Short mmCIF file of C-alpha atoms in Angstrom, two decimals:
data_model
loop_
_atom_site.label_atom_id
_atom_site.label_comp_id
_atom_site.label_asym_id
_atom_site.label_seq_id
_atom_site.Cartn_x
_atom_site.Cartn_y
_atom_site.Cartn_z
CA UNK A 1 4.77 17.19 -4.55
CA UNK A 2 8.00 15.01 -4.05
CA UNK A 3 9.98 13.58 -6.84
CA UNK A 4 7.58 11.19 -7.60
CA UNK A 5 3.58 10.32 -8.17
CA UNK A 6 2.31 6.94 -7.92
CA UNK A 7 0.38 5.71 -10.82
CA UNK A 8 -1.36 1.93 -11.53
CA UNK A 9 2.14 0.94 -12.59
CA UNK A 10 4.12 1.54 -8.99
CA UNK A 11 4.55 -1.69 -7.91
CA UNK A 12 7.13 -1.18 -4.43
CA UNK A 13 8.29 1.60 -2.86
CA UNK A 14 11.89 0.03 -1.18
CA UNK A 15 13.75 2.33 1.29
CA UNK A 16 17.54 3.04 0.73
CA UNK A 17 18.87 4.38 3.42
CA UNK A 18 17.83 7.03 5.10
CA UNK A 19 16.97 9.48 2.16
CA UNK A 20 16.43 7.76 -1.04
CA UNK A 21 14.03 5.04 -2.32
CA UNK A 22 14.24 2.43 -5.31
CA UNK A 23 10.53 2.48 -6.89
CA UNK A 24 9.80 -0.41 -8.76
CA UNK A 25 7.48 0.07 -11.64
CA UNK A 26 5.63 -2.31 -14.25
CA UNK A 27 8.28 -1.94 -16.87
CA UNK A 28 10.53 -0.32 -15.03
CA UNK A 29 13.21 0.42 -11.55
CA UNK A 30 14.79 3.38 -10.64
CA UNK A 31 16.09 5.72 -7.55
CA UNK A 32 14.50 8.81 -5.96
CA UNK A 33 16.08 11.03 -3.34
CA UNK A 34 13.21 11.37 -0.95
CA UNK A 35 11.73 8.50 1.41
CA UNK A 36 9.40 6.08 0.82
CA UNK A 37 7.11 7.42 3.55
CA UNK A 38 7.61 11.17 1.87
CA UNK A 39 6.58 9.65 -1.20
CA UNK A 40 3.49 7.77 0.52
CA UNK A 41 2.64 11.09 2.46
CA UNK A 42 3.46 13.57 -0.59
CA UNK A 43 1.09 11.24 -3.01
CA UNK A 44 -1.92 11.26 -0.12
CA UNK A 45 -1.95 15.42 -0.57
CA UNK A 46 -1.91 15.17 -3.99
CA UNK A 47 -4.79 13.09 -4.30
CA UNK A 48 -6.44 15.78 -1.58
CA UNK A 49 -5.66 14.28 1.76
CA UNK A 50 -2.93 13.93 4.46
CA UNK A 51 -0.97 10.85 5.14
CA UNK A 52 -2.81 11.47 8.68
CA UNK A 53 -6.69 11.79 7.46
CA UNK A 54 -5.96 8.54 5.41
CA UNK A 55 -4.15 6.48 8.11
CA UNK A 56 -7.42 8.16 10.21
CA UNK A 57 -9.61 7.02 7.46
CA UNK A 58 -8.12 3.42 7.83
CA UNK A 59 -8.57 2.88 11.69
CA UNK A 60 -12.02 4.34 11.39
CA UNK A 61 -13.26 1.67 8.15
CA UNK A 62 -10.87 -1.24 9.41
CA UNK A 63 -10.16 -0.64 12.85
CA UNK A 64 -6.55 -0.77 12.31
CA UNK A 65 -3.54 1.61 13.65
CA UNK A 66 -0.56 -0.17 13.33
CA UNK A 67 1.18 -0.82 10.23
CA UNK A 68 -2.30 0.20 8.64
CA UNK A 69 -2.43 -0.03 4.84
CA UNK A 70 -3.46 3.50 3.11
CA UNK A 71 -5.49 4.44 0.51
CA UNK A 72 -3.68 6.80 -1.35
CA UNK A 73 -6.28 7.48 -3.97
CA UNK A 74 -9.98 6.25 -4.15
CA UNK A 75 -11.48 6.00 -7.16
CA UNK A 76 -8.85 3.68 -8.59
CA UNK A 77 -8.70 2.10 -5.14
CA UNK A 78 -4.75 2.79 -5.02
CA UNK A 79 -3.60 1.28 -1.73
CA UNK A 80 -0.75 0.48 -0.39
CA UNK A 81 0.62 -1.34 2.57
CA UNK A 82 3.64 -0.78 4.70
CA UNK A 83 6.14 -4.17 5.34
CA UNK A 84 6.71 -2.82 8.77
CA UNK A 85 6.05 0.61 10.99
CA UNK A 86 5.98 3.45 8.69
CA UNK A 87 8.36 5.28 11.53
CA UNK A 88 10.94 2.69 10.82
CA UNK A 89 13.70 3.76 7.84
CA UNK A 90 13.95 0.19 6.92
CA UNK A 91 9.59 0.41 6.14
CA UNK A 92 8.93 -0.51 2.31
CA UNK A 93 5.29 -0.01 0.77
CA UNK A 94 3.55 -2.24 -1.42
CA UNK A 95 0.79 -1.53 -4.28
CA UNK A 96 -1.96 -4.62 -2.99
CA UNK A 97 -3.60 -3.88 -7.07
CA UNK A 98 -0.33 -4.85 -8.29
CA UNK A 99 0.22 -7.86 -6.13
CA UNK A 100 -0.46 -10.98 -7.91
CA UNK A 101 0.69 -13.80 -4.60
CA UNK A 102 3.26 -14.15 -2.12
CA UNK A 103 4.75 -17.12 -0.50
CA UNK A 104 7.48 -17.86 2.08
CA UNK A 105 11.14 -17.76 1.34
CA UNK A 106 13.04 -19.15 4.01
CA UNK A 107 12.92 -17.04 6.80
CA UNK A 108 11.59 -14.16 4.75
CA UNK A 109 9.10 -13.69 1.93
CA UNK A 110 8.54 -13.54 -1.56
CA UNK A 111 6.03 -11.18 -3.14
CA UNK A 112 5.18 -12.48 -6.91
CA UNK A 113 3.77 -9.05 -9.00
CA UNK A 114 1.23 -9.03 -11.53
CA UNK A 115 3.85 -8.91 -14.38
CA UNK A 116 5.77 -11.79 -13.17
CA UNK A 117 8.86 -9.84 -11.29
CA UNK A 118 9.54 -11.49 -7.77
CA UNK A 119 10.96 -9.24 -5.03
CA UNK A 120 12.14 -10.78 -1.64
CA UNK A 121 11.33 -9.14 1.38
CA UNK A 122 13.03 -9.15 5.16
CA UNK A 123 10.06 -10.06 6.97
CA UNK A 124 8.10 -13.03 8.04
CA UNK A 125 5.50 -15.00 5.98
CA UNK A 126 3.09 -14.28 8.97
CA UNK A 127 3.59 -10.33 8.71
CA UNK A 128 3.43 -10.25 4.91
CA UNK A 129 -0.24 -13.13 5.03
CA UNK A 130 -1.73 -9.94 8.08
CA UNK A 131 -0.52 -6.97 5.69
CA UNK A 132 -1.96 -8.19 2.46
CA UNK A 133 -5.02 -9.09 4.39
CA UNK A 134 -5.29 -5.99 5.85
CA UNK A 135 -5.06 -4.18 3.20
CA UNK A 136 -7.69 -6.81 1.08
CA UNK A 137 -9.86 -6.01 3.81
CA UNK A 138 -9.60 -2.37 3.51
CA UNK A 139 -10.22 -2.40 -0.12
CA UNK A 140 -13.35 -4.86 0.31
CA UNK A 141 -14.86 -2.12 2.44
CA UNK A 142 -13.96 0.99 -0.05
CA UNK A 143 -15.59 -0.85 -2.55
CA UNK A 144 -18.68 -2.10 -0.98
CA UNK A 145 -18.80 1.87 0.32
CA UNK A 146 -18.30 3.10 -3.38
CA UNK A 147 -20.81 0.49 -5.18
CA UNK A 148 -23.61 1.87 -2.45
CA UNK A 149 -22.96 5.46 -3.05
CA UNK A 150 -23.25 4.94 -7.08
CA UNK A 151 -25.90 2.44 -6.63
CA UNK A 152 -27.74 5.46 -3.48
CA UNK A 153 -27.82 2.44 -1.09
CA UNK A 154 -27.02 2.57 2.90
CA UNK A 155 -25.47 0.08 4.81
CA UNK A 156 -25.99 -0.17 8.75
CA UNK A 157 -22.12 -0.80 9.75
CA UNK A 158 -22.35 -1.99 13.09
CA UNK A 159 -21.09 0.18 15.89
#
C-alpha cells in the first residue's frame, strides 16, 4: 500500500512534480511522496482490484477508455476521475462524491467541493463538464447494478 488510502474525506489528488502529490482532504491538505496515479493504482489493490481490472471494468459498464473515471471502491461508490490522461505527470484525480459544482474560470475551471473549498484547475470548462459526466454516468450504472443485485433483479443491458 503507498503512503496513503483514500477515504470519503479525499477530496483531490494534485500532482507535484514528478514524485509527490498534495491530497486535499475535508478538513485538511498535505504532501505525499508517491504519485497521484500510484496512489489511484495502490488504493484499487487495496480495495481487491488492479488499476487495470477497474479502468477494464469502466470501458466494459461505460464504454469509455480514455481519461476513464475509476471506481476505486464499490460499496461506497468511491470514484474518481482523472483531469487529463492518467500517463501524463501533470494528471490530477478528483473524488465525483465530494464534488459539490464546477464552473468556468477564465480559460480554466473551478471545481466548488462539498465543504465549500474551491480549487482551480488547468483545463477547459468543456473537459472538466465530459469528466464529471463521465464519471456521473459511471456511478448511475454501479448503482442501478448494486440496487438489482440487493433487490435479485436482472436488467437486459443492450449489447
Amino acid at each position: 500500500m503507498s503512503e496513503y488510502e483514500i477515504n470519503k474525506d479525499t477530496f483531490a489528488i494534485l500532482p507535484i512534480g514528478k514524485t509527490q502529490s498534495r491530497i486535499i482532504e475535508k478538513d485538511h491538505t498535505f504532501i505525499v511522496n508517491v504519485t497521484p496515479m500510484q496512489i489511484i493504482s495502490d488504493n484499487c489493490s487495496y480495495f481487491g482490484s488492479s488499476y487495470n481490472g477497474r479502468f477494464s471494468g469502466t470501458k466494459k459498464l461505460i464504454g469509455v477508455s480514455h481519461k476513464a473515471p475509476i471506481i476505486i471502491e464499490e460499496t461506497n461508490e468511491v470514484i474518481f476521475f482523472p483531469t487529463n490522461s492518467p500517463r501524463l505527470d501533470d494528471c490530477a484525480w478528483i473524488s465525483l462524491k465530494n464534488l459539490y459544482n464546477y464552473k468556468r474560470n477564465n480559460e480554466n475551471s473551478m471545481v466548488i467541493f462539498t465543504n465549500g473549498d474551491l480549487l482551480d484547475l488547468d483545463i477547459s470548462y468543456g473537459i472538466l463538464d465530459n469528466q464529471v459526466l463521465r464519471a456521473a454516468r459511471l456511478e448511475s450504472v454501479l448503482r442501478i447494478r448494486k440496487n438489482n443485485i440487493c433487490s435479485n433483479e436482472k436488467v437486459n443491458w443492450p449489447k
